[in-house]
Coordinates of C-alpha atoms and ligand atoms in Angstrom, one line a residue:
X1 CA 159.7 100.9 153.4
X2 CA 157.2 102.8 155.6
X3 CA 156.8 105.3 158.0
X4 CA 154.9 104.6 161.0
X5 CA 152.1 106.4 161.8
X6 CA 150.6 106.9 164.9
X7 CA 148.4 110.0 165.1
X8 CA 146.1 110.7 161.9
X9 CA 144.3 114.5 162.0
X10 CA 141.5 115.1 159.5
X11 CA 140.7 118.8 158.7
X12 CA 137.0 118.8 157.7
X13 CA 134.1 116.6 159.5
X14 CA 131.5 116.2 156.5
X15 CA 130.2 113.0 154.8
X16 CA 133.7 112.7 153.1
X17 CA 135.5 113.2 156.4
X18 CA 133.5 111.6 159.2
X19 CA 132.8 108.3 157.7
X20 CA 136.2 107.5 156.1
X21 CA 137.9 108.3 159.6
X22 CA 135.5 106.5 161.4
X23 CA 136.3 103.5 159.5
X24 CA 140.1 104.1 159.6
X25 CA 140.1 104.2 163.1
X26 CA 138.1 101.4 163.5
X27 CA 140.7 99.1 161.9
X28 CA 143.7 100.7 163.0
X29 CA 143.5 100.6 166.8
X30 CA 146.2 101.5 167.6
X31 CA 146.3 104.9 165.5
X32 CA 144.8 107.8 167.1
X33 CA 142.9 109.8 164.7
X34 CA 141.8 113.1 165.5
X35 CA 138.8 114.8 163.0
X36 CA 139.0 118.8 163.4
X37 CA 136.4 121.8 162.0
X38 CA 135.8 125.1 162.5
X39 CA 132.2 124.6 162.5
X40 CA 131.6 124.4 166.2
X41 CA 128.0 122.9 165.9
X42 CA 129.0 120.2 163.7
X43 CA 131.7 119.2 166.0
X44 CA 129.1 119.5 168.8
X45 CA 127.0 116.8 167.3
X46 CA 129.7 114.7 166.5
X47 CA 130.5 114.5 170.2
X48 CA 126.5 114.3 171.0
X49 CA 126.3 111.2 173.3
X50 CA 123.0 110.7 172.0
X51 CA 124.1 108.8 168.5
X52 CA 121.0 109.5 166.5
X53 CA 122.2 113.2 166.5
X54 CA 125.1 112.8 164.5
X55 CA 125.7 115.7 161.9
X56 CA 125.6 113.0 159.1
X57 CA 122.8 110.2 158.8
X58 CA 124.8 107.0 156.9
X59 CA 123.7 103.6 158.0
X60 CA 126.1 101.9 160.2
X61 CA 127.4 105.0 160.6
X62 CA 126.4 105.4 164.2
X63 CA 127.8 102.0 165.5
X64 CA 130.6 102.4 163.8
X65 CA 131.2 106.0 166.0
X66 CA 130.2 104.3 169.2
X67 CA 132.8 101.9 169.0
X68 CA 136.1 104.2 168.3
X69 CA 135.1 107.5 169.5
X70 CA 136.7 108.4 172.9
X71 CA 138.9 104.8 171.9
X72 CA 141.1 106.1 169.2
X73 CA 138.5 108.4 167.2
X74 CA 138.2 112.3 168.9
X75 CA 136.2 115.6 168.0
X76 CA 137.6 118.7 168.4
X77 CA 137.9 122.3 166.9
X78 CA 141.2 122.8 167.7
X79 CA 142.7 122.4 164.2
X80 CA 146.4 123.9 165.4
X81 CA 146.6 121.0 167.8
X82 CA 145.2 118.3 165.8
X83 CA 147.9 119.8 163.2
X84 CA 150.5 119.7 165.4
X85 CA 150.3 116.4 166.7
X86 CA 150.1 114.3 163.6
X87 CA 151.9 112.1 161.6
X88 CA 149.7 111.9 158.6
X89 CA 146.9 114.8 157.8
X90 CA 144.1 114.0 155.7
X91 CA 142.5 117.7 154.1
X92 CA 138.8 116.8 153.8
X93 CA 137.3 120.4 153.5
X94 CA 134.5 121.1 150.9
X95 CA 135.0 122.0 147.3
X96 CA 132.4 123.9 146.2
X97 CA 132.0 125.2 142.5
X98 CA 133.1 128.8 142.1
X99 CA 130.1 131.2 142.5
X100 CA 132.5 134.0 141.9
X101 CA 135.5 135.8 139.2
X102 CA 137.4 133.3 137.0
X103 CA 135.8 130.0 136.1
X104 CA 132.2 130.7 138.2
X105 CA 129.7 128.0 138.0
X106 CA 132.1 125.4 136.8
X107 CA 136.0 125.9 138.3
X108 CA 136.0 124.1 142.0
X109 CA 136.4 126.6 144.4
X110 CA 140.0 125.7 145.9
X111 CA 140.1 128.7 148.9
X112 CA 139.3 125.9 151.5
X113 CA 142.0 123.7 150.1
X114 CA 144.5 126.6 150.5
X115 CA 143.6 128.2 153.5
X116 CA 144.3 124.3 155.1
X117 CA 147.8 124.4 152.9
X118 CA 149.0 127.6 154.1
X119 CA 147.8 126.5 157.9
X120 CA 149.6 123.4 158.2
X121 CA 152.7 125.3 156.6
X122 CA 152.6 127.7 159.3
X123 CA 152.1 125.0 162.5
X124 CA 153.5 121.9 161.6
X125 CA 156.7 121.0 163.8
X126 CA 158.0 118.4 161.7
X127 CA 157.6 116.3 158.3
X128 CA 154.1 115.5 157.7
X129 CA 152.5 113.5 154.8
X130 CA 149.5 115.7 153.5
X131 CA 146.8 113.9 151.9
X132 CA 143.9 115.4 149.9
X133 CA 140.9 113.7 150.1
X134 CA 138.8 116.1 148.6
X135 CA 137.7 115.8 144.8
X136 CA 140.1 118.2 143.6
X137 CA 140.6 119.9 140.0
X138 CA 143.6 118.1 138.5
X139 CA 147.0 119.6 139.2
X140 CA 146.0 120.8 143.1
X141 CA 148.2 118.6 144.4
X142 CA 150.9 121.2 142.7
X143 CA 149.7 124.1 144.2
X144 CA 149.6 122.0 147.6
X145 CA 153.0 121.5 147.4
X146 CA 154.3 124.4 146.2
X147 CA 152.0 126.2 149.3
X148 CA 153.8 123.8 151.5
X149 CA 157.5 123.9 150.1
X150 CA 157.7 127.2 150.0
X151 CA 157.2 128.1 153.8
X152 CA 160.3 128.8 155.7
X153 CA 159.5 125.9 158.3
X154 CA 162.1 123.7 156.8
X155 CA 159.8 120.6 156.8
X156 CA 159.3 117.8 154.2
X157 CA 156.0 117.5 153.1
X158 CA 154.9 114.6 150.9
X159 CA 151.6 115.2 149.2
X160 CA 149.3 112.4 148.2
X161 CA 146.2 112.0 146.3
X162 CA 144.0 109.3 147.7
X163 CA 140.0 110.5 146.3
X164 CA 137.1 109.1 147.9
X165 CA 134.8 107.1 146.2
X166 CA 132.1 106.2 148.5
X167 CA 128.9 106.8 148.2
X168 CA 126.4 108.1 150.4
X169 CA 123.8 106.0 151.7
X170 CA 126.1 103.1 151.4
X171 CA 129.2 104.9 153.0
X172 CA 130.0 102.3 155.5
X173 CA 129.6 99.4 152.9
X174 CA 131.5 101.5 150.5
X175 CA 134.2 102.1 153.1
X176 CA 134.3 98.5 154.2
X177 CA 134.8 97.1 151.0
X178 CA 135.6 99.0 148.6
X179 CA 136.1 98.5 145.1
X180 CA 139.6 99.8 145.1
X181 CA 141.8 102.6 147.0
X182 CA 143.3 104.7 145.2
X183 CA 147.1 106.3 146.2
X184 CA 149.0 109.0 144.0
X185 CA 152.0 110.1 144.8
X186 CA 155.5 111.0 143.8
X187 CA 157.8 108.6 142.4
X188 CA 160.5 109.7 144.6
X189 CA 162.1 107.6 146.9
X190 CA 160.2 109.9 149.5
X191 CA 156.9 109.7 147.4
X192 CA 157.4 105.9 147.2
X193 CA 157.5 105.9 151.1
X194 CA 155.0 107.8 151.4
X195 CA 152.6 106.0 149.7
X196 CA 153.9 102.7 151.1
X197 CA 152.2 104.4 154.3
X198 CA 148.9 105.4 152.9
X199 CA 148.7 102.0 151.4
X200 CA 149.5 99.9 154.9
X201 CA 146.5 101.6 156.6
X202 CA 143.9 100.8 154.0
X203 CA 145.6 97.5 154.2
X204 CA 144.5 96.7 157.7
X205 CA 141.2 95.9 156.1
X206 CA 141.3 96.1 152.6
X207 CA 143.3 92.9 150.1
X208 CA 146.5 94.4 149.1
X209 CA 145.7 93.5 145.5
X210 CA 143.0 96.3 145.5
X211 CA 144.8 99.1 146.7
X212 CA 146.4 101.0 143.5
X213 CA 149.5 103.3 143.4
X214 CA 149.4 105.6 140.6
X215 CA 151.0 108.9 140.0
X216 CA 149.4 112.3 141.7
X217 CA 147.5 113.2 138.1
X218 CA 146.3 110.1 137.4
X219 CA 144.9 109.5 140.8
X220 CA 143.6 113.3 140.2
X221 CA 141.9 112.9 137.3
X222 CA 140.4 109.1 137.5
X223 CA 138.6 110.5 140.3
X224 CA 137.0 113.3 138.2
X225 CA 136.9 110.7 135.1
X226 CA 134.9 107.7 137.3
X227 CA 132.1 110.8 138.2
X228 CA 131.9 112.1 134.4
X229 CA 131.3 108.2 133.6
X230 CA 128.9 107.6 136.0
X231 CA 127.1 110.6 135.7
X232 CA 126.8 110.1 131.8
X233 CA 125.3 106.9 132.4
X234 CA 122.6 108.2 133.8
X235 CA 122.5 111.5 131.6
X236 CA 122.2 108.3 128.7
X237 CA 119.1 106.1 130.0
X238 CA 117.9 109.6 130.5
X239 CA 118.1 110.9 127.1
X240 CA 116.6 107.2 126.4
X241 CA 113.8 107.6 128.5
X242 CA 112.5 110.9 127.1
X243 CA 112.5 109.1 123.3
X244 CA 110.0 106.3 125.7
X245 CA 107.8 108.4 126.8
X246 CA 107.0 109.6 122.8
X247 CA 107.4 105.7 121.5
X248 CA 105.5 102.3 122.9
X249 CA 108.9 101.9 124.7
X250 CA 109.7 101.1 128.6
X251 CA 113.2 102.3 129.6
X252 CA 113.2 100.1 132.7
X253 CA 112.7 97.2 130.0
X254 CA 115.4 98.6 128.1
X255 CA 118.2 99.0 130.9
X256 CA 117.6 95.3 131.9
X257 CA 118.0 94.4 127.9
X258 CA 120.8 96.0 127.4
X259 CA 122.4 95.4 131.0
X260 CA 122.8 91.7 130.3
X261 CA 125.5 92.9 127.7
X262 CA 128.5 91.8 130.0
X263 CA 130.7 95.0 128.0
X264 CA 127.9 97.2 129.2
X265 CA 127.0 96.1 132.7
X266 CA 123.9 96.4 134.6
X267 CA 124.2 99.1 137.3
X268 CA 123.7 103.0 136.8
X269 CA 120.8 102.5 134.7
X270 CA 118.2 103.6 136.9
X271 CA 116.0 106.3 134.7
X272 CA 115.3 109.1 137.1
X273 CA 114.3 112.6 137.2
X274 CA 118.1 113.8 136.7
X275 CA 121.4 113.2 139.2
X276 CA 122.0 114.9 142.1
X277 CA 124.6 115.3 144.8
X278 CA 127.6 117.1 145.9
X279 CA 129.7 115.2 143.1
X280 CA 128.6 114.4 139.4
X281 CA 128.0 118.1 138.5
X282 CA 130.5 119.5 140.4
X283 CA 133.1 117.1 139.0
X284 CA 131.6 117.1 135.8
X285 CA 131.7 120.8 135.3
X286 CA 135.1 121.3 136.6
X287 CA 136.1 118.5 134.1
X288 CA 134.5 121.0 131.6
X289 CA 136.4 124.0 132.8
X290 CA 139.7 121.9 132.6
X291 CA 139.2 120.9 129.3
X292 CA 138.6 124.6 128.5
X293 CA 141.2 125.8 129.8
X294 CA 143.6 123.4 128.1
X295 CA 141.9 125.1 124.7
X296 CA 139.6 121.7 124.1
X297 CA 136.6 122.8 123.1
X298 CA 135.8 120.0 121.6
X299 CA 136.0 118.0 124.9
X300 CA 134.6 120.4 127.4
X301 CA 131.9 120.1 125.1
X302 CA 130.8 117.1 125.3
X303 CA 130.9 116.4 129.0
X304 CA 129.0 119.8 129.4
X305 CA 126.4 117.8 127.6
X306 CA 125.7 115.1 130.3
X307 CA 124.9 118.1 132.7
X308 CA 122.7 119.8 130.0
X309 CA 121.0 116.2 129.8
X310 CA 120.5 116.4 133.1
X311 CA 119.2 120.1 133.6
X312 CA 116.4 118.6 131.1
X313 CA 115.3 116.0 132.2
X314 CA 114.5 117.6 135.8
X315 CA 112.8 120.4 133.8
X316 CA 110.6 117.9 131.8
X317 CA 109.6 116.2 134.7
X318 CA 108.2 119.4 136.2
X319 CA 106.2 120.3 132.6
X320 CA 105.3 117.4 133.1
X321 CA 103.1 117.6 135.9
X322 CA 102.4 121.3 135.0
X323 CA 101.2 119.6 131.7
X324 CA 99.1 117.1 132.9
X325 CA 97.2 119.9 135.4
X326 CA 95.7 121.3 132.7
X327 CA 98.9 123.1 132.2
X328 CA 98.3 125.1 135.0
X329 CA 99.3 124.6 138.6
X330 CA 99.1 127.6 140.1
X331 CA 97.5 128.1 143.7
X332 CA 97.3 124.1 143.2
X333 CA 98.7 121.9 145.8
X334 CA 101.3 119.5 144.7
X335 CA 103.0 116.8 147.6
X336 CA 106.0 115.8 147.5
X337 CA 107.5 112.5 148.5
X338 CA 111.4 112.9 149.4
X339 CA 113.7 116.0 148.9
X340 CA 116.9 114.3 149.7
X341 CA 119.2 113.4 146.3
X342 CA 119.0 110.0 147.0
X343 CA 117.3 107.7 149.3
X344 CA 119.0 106.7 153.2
X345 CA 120.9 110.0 153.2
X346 CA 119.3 113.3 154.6
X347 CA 122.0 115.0 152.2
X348 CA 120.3 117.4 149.6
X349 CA 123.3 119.0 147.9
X350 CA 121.9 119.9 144.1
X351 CA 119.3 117.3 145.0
X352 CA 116.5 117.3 141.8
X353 CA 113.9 117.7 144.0
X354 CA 115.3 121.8 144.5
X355 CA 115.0 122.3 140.7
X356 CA 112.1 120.7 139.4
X357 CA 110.1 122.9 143.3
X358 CA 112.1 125.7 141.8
X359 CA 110.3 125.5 138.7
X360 CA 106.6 124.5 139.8
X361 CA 107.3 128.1 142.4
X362 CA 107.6 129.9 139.2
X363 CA 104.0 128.7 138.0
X364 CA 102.6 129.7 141.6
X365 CA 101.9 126.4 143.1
X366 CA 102.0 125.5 146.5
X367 CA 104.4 122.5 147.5
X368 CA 104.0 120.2 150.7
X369 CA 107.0 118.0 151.2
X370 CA 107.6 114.9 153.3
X371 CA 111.1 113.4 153.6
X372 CA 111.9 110.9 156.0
X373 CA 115.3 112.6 157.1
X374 CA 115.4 116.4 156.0
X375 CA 114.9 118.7 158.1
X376 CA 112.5 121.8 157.7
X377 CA 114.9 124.3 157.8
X378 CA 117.5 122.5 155.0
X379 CA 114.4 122.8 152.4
X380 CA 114.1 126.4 152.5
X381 CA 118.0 126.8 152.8
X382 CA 117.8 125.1 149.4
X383 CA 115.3 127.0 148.1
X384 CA 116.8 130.2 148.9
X385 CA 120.3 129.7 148.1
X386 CA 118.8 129.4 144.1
X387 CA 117.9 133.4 144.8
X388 CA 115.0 132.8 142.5
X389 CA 112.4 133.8 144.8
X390 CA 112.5 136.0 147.8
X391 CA 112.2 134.1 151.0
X392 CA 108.5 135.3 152.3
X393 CA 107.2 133.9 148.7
X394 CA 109.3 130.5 149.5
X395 CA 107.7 130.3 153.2
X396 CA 104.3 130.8 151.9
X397 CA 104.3 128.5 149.1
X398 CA 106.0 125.5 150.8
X399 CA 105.6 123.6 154.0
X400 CA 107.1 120.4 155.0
X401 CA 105.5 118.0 157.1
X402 CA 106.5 115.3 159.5
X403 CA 104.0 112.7 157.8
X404 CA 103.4 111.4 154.4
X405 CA 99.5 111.6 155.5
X406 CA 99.7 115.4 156.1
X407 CA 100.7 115.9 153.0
X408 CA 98.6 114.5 150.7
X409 CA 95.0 116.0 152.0
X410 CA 93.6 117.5 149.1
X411 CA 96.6 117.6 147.0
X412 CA 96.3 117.8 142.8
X413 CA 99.1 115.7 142.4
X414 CA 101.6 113.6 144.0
X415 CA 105.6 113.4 142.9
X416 CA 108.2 110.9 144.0
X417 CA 111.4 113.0 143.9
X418 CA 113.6 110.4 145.9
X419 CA 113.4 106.6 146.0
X420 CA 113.0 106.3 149.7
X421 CA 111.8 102.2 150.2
X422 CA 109.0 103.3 152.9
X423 CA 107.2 105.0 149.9
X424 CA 106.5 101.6 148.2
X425 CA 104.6 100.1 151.4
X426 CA 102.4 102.9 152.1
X427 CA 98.7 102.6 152.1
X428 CA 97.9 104.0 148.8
X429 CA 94.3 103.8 149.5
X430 CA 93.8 105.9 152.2
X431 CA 96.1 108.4 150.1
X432 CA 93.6 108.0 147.6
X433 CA 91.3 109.1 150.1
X434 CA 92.6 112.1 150.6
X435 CA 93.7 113.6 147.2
X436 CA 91.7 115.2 144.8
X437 CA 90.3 113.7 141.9
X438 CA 91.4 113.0 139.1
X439 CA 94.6 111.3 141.5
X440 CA 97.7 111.8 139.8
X441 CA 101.1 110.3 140.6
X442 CA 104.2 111.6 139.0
X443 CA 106.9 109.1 140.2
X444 CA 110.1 110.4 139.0
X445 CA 112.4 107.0 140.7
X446 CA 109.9 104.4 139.0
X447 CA 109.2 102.7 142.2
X448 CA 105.8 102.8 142.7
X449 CA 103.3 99.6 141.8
X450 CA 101.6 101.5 138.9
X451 CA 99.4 98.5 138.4
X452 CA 97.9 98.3 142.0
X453 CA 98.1 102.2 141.9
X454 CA 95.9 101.9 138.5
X455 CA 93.2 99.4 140.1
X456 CA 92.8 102.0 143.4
X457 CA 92.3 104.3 140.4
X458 CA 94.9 106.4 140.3
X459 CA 97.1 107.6 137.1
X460 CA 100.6 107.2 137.3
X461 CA 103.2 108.9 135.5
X462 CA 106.3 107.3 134.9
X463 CA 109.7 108.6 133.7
X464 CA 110.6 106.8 130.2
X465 CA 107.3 105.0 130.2
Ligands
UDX501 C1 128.9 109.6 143.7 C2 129.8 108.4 143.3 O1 129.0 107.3 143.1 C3 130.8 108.2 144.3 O2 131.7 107.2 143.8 C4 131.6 109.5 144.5 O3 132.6 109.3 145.5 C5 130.7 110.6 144.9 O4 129.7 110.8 143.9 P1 126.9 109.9 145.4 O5 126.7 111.2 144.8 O6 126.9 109.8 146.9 O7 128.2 109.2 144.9 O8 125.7 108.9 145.0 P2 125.3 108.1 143.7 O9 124.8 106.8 144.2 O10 126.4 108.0 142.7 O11 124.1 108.8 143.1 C6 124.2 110.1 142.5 C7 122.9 110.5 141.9 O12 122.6 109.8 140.7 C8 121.7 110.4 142.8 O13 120.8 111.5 142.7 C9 121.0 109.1 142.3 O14 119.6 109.1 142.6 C10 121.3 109.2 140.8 N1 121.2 107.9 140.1 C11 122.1 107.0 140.4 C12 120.3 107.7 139.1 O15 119.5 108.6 138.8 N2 120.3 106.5 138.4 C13 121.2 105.5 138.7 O16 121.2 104.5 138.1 C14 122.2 105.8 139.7
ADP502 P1 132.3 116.8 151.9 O1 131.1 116.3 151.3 O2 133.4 117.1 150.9 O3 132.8 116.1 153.1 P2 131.2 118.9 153.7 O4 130.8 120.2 153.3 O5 130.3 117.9 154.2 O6 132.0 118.3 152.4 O7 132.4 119.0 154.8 C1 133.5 119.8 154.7 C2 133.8 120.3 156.1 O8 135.1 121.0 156.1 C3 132.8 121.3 156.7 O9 132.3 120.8 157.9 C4 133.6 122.6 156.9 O10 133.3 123.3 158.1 C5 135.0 122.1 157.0 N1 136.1 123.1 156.7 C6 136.2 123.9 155.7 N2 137.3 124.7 155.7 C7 137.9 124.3 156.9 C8 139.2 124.7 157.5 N3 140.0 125.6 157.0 N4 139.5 124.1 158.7 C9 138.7 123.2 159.2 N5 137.6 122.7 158.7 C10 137.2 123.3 157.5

């Protein structure tokens, strides 16, 4: 059995948020789904009739947000209303790691998640099914509930976990087919229905056979246990491709080898200078502070070893280049190609490109960096936020520029910090032009030609080579 549902609200319009109701309401037609924030700008630019302003760059994104919006897909920063009027609310608010009191820099900072609890406690008019989307500590669902149980409104409110696993960059394809949709819930005769529910939406789209119903924990933690996988996977070819760079070895040569093993699989095995993203460490570390707080050590401690991989190998790629500088780079010029975490997003969340400028600041060198999608003003946000340098020292040392030409002009050294396809067909020789001699590249995504780069006489530096 099944309720019906005809108006969906989304608290929270981010890259969780925007895409997946995007997608909902673009196969549900006939559901009206209405995506609230507080943050006036980004609501601003979601209703920007001018589609390449969009808060969020995604590919396919934008067509899919001509199509519904003003059809059955709406904007708006009146959260009470969007409350009020639904059947179904989806809480897609940001999850931060704790920078504060009891479990900072690893608990997942849950004030967002209440604040959105205690709201829709104090609006709603009638049952709701409440659905938390974001990537949540295990055992939030609990404190959802008992938020919403105990208000005197009288209501029923079914909780359900249903995590996101789409990635960005690939959000739409993600969305569109997805691997599987995942739906926790109580196994109450209410909890069934509710779930029933969940599950008929996704259905509209996505084969029955592939949308799971699991319990609220489970659903909880495999969403935290598929990011600790994933992000040890690369925290592994990693660890693999520092023991390379000291042997005869390749690591790209070994992650095709031992990809071909059918039990091992060949994707996620991309050698890079270190993960970033709102997710792996987040999810990792709160994984860590879970296991802690359960009293085992044993397992926080191993997990908190992916992330110390990680921290590594985005600090050995900047010795690196320090290194091979004549292990100094200070007042030197060093260009960087990309800042985002990844390539086709302009998202920069705990992006390596941060860490390993972070570093190079602290050895005095100057930084020019050209990404395709990042805006000016998100780099120095970045920078700032790590409070390791004041901002006058940030906004002398760095500049970003609107061209991977204007970078390069007498630069010491070039670094690939994101794997941006457009940095593959440039032409290297004119770059070569420009930079000083001897031309270094450090390309931390292993994309680069290094043979043709070698015959226009530069010297490439590879991770795990
Ligand atoms: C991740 C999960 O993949 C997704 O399922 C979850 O919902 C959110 O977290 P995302 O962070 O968007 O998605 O991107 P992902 O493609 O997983 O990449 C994460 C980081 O790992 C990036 O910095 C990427 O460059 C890096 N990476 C990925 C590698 O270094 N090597 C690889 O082989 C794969
Ligand atoms: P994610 O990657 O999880 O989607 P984002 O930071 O991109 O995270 O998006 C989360 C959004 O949630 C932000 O736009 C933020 O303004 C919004 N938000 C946070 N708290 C509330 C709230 N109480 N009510 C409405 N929106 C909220």
């Amino acid at each position: 059995m099944k309720k019906e549902i005809k108006n969906i609200c989304c608290i929270g319009a981010g890259y969780v948020g925007g895409p997946t109701m995007a997608v909902i309401a673009l196969k549900n037609p006939h559901i009206k789904v209405n995506i609230v924030d507080i943050n006036e700008q980004r609501i601003q630019d979601w209703n920007d009739t001018d589609l390449d302003k969009l808060p969020i760059y995604e590919p396919g994104l934008s067509e899919v947000v001509e199509h519904t919006r003003g059809r059955n897909l709406f904007f708006s920063t009146d959260v009470e209303q969007g409350i009020r009027d639904a059947d179904m609310i989806f809480i897609s608010v940001n999850t931060p790691t704790k920078t504060y009191g009891k479990g900072k820099g690893q608990a997942a900072d849950l004030k967002y998640i209440e604040l959105c609890a205690r709201q829709i406690a104090s609006i709603a008019q009638r049952d709701k099914i409440v659905v938390e989307k974001s990537t949540l500590p295990v055992r939030t669902a609990e404190a959802l509930s008992d938020i919403l149980s105990n208000s005197e409104s009288g209501f029923n409110f079914e909780i359900l976990s249903n995590p996101e696993f789409l990635a960005e960059g690939t959000a739409i394809d993600d969305l569109l087919s997805p691997d599987r949709v995942l739906i926790g819930g109580d196994n109450t005769e209410s909890g069934q229905i509710a779930k029933d529910t969940l599950s008929s939406i996704y259905e509209a789209w996505v084969p029955k056979e592939r949308v799971l119903q699991t319990n609220v924990w489970s659903s909880e933690l495999s969403k935290l246990t598929a990011n600790a996988f994933l992000a040890q996977r690369i925290s592994s070819i990693n660890a693999m491709s520092a023991l390379c760079e000291k042997t005869e070895a390749d690591v790209d040569e070994i992650a095709r080898a031992i990809g071909m093993d059918s039990r091992i699989g060949p994707k996620f095995l991309k050698s890079s200078v270190g993960f970033g993203g709102s997710c792996f460490q987040k999810d990792v570390l709160n994984l860590v502070y879970i296991a802690k707080s359960y009293g085992l050590d044993e397992v926080a401690e191993y997990w908190d070893q992916v992330i110390k991989l990680n921290d590594y190998q985005k600090r050995r790629f900047a010795d690196r280049i320090i290194k091979e500088s004549y292990n100094t780079v200070s007042g030197k010029k060093i260009a960087f190609f990309g800042w985002a975490f990844k390539k086709d997003t302009n998202d920069t969340r705990e992006s390596a490109a941060i860490y390993v400028a972070d570093h190079l600041l602290d050895e005095d060198a100057e930084i020019v960096i050209y990404d395709p999608k990042v805006t000016e003003e998100r780099v120095y946000a970045d920078l700032e936020y790590l409070n390791n340098h004041s901002s006058e020292y940030i906004r002398s040392r760095v500049k970003i520029v609107n061209n991977p030409f204007n970078a390069v002009g007498d630069a010491h050294a070039i670094a690939v910090l994101t794997e941006w396809d457009e940095f593959k067909d440039y032409n290297w020789e004119k770059i070569y032009s420009k930079v000083l001699k001897p031309a270094n590249i450090f390309d931390g995504r292993n994309i680069l030609d290094k043979q043709e780069l070698n015959t226009l006489g530069f010297n490439v530096y590879n991770i795990g080579k």
